[in-house]
PDB file of C-alpha atoms in Angstrom:
ATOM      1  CA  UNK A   1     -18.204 -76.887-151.479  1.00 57.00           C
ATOM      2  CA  UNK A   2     -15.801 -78.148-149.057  1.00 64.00           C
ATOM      3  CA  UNK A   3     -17.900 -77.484-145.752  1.00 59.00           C
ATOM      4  CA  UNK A   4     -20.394 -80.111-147.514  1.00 65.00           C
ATOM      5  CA  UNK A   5     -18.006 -82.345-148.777  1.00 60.00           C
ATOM      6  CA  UNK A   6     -16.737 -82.763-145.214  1.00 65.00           C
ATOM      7  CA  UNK A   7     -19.526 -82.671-143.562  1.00 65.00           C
ATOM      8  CA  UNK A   8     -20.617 -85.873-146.188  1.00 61.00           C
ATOM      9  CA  UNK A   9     -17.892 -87.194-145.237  1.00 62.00           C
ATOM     10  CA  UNK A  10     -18.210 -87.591-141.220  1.00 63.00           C
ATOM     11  CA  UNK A  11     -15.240 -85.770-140.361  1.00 65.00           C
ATOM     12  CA  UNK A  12     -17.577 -83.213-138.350  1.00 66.00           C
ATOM     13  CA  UNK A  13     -18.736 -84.013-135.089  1.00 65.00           C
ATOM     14  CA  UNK A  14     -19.329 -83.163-131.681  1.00 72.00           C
ATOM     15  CA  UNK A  15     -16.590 -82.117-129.147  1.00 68.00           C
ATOM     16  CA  UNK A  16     -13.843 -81.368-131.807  1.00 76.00           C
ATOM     17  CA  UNK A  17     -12.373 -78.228-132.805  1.00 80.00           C
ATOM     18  CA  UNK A  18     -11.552 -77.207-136.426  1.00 81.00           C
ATOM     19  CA  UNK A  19      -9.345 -74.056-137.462  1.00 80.00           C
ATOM     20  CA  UNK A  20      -8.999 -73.989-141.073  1.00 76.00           C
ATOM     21  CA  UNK A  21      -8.007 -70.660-143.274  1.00 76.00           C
ATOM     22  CA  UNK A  22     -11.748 -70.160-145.049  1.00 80.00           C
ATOM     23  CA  UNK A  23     -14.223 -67.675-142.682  1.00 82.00           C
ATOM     24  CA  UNK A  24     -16.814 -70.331-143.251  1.00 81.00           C
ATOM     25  CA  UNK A  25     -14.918 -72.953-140.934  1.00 86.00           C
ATOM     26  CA  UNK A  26     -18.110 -72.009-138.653  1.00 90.00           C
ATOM     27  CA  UNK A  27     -20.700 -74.188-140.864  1.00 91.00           C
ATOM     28  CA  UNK A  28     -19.276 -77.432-138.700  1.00 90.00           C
ATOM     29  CA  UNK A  29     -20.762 -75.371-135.273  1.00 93.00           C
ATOM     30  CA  UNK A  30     -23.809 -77.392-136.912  1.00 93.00           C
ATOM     31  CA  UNK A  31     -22.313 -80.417-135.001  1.00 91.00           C
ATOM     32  CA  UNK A  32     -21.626 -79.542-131.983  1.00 90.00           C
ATOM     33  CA  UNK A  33     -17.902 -78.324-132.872  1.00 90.00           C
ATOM     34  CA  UNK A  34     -15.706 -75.179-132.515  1.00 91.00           C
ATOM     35  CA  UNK A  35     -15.249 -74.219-135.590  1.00 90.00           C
ATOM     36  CA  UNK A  36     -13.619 -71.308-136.755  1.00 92.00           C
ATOM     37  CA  UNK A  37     -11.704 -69.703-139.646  1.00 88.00           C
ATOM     38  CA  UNK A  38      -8.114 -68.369-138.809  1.00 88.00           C
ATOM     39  CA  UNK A  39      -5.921 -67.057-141.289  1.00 88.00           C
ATOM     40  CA  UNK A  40      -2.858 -68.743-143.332  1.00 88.00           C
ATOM     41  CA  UNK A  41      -0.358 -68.505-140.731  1.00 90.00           C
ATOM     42  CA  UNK A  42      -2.447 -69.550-138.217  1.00 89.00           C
ATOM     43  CA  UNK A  43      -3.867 -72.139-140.242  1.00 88.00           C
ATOM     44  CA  UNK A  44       0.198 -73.564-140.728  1.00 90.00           C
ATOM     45  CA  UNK A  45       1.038 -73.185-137.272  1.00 90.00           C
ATOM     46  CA  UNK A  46      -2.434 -75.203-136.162  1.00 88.00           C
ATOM     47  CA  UNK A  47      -1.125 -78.112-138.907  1.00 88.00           C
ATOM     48  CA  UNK A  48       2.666 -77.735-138.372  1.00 92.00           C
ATOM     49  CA  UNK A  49       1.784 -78.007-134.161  1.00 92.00           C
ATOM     50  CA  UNK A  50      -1.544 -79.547-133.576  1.00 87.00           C
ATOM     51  CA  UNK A  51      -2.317 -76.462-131.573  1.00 87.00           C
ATOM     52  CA  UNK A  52      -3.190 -72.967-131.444  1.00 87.00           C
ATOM     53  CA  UNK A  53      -3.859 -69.873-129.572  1.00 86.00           C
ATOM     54  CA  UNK A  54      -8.086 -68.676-129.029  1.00 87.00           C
ATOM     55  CA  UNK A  55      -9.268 -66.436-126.442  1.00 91.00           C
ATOM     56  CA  UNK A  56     -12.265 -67.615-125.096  1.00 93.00           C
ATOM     57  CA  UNK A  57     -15.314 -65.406-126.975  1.00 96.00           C
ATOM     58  CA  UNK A  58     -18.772 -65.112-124.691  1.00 97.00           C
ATOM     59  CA  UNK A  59     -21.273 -66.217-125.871  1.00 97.00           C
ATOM     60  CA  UNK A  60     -24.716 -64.996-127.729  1.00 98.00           C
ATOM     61  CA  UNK A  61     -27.938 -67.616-126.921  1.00 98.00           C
ATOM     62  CA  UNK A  62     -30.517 -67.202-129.979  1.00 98.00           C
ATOM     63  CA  UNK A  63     -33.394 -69.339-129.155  1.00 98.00           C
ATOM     64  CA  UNK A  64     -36.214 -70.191-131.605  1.00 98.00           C
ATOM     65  CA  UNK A  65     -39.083 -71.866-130.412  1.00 98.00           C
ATOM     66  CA  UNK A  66     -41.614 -73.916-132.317  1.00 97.00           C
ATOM     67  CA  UNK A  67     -41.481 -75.835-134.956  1.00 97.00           C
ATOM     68  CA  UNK A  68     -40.283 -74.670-138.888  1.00 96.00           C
ATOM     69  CA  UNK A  69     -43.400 -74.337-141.095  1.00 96.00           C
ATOM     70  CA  UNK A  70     -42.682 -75.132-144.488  1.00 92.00           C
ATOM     71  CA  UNK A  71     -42.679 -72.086-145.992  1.00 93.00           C
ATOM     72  CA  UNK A  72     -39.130 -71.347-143.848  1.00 95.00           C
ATOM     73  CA  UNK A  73     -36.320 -72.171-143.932  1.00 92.00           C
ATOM     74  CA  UNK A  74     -33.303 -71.919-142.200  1.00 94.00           C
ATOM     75  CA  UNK A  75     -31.972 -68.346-144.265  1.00 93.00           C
ATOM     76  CA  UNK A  76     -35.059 -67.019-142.564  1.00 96.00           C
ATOM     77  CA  UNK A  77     -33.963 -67.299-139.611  1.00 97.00           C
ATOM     78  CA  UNK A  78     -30.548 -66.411-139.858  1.00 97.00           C
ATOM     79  CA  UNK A  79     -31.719 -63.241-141.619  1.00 96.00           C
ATOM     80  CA  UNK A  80     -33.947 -62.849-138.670  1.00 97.00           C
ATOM     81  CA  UNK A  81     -30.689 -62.869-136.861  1.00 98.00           C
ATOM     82  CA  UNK A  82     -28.125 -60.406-138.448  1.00 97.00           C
ATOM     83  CA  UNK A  83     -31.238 -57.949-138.794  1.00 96.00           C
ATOM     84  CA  UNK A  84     -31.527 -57.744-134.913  1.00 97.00           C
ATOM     85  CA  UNK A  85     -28.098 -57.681-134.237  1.00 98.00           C
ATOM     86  CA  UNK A  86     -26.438 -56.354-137.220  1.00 97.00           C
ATOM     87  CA  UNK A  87     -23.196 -57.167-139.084  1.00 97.00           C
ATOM     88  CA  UNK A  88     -20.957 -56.403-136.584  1.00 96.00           C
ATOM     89  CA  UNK A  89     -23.325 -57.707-133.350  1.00 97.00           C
ATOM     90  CA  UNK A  90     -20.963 -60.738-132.855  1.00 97.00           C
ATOM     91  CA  UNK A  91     -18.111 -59.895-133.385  1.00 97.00           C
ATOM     92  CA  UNK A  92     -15.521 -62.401-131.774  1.00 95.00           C
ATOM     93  CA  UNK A  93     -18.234 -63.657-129.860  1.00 97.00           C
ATOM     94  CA  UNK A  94     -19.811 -67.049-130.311  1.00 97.00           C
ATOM     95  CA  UNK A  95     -23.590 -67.120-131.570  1.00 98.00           C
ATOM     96  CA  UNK A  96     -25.331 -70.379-130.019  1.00 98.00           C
ATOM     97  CA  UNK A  97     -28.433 -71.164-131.879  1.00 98.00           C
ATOM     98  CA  UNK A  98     -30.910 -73.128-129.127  1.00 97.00           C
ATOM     99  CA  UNK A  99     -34.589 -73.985-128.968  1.00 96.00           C
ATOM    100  CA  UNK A 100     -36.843 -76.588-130.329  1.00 97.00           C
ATOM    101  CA  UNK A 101     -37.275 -74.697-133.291  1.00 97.00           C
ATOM    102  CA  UNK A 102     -33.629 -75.543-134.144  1.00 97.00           C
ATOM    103  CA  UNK A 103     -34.431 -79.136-133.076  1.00 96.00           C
ATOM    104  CA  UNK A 104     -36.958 -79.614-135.767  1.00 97.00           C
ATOM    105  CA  UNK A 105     -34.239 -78.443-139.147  1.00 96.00           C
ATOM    106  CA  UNK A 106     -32.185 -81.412-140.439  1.00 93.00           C
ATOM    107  CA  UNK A 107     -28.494 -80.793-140.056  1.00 93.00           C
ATOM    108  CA  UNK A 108     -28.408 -79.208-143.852  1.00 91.00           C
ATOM    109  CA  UNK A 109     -30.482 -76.625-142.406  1.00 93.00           C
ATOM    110  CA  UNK A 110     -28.256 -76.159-139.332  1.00 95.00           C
ATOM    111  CA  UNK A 111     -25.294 -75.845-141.624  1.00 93.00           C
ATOM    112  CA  UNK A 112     -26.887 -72.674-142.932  1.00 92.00           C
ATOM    113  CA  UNK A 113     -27.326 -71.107-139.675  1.00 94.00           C
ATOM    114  CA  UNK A 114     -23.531 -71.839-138.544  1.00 95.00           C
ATOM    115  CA  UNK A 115     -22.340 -71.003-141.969  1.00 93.00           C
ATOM    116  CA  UNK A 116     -23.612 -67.422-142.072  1.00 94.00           C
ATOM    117  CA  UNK A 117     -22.229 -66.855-137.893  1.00 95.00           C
ATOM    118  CA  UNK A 118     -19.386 -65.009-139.948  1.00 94.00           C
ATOM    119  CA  UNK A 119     -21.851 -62.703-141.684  1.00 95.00           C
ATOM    120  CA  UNK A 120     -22.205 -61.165-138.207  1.00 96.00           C
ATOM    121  CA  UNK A 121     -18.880 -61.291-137.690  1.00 96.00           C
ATOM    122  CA  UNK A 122     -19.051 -64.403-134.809  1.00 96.00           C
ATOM    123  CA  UNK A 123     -16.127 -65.887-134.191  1.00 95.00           C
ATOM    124  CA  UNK A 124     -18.306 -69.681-134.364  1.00 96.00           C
ATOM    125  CA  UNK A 125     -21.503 -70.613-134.214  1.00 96.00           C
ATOM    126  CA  UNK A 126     -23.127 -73.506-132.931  1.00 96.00           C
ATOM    127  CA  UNK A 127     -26.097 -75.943-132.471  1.00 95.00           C
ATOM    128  CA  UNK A 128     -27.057 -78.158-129.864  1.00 92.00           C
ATOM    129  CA  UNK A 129     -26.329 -82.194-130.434  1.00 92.00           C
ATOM    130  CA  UNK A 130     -29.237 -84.493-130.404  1.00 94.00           C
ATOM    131  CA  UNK A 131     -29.817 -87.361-131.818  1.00 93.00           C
ATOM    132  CA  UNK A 132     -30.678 -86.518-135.209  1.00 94.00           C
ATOM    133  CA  UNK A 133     -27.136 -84.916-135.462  1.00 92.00           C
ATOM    134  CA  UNK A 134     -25.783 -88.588-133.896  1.00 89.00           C
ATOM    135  CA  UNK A 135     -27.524 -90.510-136.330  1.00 90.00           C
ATOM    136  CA  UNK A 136     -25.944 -88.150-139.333  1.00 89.00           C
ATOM    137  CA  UNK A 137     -22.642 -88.578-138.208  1.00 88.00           C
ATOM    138  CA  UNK A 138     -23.170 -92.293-137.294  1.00 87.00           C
ATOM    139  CA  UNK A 139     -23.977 -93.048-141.035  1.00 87.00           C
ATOM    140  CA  UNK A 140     -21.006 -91.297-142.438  1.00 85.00           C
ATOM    141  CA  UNK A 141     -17.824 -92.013-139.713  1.00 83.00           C
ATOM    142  CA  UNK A 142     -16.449 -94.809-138.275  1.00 79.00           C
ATOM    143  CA  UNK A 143     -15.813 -92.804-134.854  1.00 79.00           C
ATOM    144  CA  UNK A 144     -17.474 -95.141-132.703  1.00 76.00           C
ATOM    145  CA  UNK A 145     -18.196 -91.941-129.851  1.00 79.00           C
ATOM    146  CA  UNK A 146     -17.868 -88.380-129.686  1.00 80.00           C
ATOM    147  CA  UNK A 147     -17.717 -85.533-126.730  1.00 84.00           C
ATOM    148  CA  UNK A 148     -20.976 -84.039-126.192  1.00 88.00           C
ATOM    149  CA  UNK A 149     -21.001 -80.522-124.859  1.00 87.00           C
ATOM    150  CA  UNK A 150     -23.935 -78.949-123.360  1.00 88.00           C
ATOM    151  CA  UNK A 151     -24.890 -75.535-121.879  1.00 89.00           C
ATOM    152  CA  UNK A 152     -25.067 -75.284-117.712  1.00 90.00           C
ATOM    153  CA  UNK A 153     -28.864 -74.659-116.196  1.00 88.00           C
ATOM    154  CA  UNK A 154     -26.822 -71.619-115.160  1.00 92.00           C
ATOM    155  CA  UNK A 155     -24.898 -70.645-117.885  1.00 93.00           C
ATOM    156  CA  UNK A 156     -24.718 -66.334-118.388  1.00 95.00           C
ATOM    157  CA  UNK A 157     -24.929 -65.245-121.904  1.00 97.00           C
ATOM    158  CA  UNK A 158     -23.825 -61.510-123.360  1.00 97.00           C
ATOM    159  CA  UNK A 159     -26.917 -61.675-125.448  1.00 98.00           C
ATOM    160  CA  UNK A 160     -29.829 -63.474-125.405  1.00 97.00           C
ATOM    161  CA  UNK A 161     -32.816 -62.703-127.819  1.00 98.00           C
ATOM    162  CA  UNK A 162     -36.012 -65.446-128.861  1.00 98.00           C
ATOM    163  CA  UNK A 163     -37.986 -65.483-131.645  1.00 98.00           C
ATOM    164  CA  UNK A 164     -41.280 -67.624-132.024  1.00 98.00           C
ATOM    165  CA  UNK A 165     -41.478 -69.424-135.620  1.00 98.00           C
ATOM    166  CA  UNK A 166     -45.002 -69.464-136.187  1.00 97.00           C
ATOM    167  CA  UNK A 167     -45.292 -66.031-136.238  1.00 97.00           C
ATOM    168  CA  UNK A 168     -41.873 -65.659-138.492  1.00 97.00           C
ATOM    169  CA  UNK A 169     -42.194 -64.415-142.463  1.00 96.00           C
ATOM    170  CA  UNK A 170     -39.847 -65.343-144.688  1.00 96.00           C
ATOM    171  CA  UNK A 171     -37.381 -62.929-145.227  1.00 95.00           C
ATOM    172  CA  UNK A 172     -34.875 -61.104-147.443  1.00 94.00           C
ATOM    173  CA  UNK A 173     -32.105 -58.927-147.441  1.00 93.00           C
ATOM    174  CA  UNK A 174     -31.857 -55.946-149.097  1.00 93.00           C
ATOM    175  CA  UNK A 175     -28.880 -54.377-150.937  1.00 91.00           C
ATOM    176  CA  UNK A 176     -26.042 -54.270-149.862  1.00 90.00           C
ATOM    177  CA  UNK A 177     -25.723 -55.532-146.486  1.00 94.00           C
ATOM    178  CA  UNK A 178     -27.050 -59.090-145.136  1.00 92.00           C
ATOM    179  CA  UNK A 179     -28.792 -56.924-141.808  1.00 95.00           C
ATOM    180  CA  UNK A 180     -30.663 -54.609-144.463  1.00 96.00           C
ATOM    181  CA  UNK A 181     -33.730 -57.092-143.499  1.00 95.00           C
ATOM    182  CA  UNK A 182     -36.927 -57.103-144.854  1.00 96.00           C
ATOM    183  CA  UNK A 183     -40.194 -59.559-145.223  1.00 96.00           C
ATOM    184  CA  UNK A 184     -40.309 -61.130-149.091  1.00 94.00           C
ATOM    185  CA  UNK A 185     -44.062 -59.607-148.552  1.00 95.00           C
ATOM    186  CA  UNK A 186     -43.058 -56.219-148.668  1.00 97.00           C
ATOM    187  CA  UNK A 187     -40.266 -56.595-151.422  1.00 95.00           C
ATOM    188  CA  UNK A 188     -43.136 -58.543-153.670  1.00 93.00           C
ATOM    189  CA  UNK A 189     -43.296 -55.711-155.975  1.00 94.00           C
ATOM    190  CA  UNK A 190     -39.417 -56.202-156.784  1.00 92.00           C
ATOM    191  CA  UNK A 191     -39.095 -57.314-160.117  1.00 88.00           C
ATOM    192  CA  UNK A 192     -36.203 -60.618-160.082  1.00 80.00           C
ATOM    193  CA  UNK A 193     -34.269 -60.903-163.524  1.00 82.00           C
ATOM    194  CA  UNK A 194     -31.693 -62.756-161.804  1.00 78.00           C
ATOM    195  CA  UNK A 195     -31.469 -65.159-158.973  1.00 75.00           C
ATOM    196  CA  UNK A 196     -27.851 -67.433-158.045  1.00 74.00           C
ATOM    197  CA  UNK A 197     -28.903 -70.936-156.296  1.00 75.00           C
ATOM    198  CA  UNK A 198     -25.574 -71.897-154.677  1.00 70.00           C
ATOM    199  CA  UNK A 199     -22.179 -70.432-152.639  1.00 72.00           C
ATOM    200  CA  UNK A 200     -21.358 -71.618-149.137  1.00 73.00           C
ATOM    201  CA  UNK A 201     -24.705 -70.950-147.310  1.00 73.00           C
ATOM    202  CA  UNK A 202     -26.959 -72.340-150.108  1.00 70.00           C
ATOM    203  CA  UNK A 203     -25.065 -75.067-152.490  1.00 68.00           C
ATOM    204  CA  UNK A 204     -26.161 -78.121-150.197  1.00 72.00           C
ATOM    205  CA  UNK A 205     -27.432 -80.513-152.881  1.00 71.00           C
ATOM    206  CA  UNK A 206     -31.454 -80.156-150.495  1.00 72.00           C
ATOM    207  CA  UNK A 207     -31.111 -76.391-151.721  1.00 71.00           C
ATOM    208  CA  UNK A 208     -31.117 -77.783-155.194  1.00 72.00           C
ATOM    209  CA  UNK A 209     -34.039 -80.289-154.179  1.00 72.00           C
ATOM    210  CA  UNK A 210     -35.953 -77.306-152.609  1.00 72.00           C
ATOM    211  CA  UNK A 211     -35.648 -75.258-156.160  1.00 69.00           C
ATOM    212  CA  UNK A 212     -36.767 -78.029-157.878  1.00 70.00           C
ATOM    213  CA  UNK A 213     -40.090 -78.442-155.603  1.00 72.00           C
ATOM    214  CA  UNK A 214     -41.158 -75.220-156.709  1.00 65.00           C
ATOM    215  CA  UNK A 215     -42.200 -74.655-160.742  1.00 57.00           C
ATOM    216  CA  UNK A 216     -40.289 -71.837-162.051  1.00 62.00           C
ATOM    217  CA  UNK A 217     -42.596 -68.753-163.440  1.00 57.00           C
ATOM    218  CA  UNK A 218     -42.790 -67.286-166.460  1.00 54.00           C
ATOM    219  CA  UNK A 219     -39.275 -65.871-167.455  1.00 52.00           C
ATOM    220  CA  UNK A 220     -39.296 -62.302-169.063  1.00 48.00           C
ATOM    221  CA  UNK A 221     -36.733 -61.441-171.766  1.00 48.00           C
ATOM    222  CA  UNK A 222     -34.101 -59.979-169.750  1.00 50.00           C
ATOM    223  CA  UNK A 223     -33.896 -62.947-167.185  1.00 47.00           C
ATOM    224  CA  UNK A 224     -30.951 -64.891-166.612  1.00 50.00           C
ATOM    225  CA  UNK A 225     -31.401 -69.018-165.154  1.00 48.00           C
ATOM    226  CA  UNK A 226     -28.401 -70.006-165.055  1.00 53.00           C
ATOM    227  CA  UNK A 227     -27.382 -73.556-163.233  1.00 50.00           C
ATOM    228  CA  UNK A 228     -24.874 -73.584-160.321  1.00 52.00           C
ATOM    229  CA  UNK A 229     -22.703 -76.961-158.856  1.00 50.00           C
ATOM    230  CA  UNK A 230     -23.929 -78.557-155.592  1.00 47.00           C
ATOM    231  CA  UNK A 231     -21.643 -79.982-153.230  1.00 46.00           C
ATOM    232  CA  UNK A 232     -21.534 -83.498-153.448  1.00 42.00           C
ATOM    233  CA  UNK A 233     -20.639 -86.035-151.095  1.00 43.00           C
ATOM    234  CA  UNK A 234     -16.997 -86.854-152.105  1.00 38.00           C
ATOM    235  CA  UNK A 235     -15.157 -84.076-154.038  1.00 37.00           C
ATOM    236  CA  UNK A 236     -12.124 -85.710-156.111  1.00 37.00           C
ATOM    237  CA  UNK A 237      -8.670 -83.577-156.666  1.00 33.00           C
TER     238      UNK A 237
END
């Protein structure tokens, strides 16, 4: 809940870094930040200091181009992702997510793409600014200007790969790895007796929204709906 909660609350933006001890520190990439989980020494050294110690990771450029049809979403592609790289494809590396394709998901979206960088073991991952990211931010901080960072026309990348999204499926993963991919068409004879609607990548109160838009079937006797907290915009301790 907190990489929400934070986000909702306009301390992520572009041209900052963040270090905190949770591996999803990488959902802020979504802004235009380094972000990146470090663990609880570093994490006291970063707070006791105000600084610590990163080598510089190269960098992986995964362009999607198009724009998202409704029946994707941002897991897709992500998905899309790990499977062509696998679990271990980015490891200490950071995974830059480019193309209009990523231009046309709302920052939510983003968030899930960042978020799951660790799930193939990137050290960050991150999203172009532009001005719908701006205009988030704006609503939510009183920062009157941020840092924005953009590639060079001549940057090198370690990896590059593109994918176009009108020819994308939506996609699964299959047990137990999150780069066992697979299309939901060809896992449609799976019988589901239990689904969980929540957790880092998917607790965003739109992933709630998005259930809802969708009537729920017919439930058999050995399935289990069970409800699940979405982050909300403040978080009081």
């Amino acid at each position: 809940m907190c990489h929400k909660a934070l986000a909702g609350r306009g301390t992520r933006s572009a041209g900052r870094d963040s270090a905190r001890d949770d591996s999803h520190t990488c959902t802020a990439g979504a802004f235009g930040q380094f972000a990146s989980g470090v663990g609880n020494t570093d994490a006291a050294f970063t707070l006791g200091t105000g600084k610590t110690w990163l080598k510089v990771p190269p960098t992986m450029k995964f362009t999607f181009n198009g724009q998202i049809p409704p029946y994707l979403t941002a897991k897709d592609l992500i998905l899309a992702v790990i499977g062509e790289i696998g679990v271990d494809g980015a490891t200490y590396r950071t995974m830059y997510f480019a193309g209009d394709g990523i231009g046309s998901l709302t920052l939510e979206d983003r968030m899930t793409l960042t978020n799951m960088a660790i799930e193939a073991g990137g050290k960050n991952g991150v999203c172009d600014v532009d001005e719908k990211t701006l205009q988030y931010v704006r609503a939510r901080s009183n920062v009157p200007n941020w840092e924005v960072f953009r590639d060079d026309a001549s940057a090198e990348y370690f990896f590059e790969h593109e994918w176009d999204l009108s020819t994308m499926e939506p996609m699964v993963a299959k047990p137990h790895s999150p780069d066992n991919k697979d299309t939901a068409h060809n896992c449609r004879d799976v019988k589901l007796d239990r689904a969980y609607i929540g957790s880092c990548t998917g607790g965003k109160i739109t992933d709630m929204n998005l259930r809802g838009q969708h009537p729920q079937g017919e439930q058999g006797e050995d399935s289990d709906v069970r409800p699940c907290r979405a982050a909300r915009r403040f978080i009081r301790i």
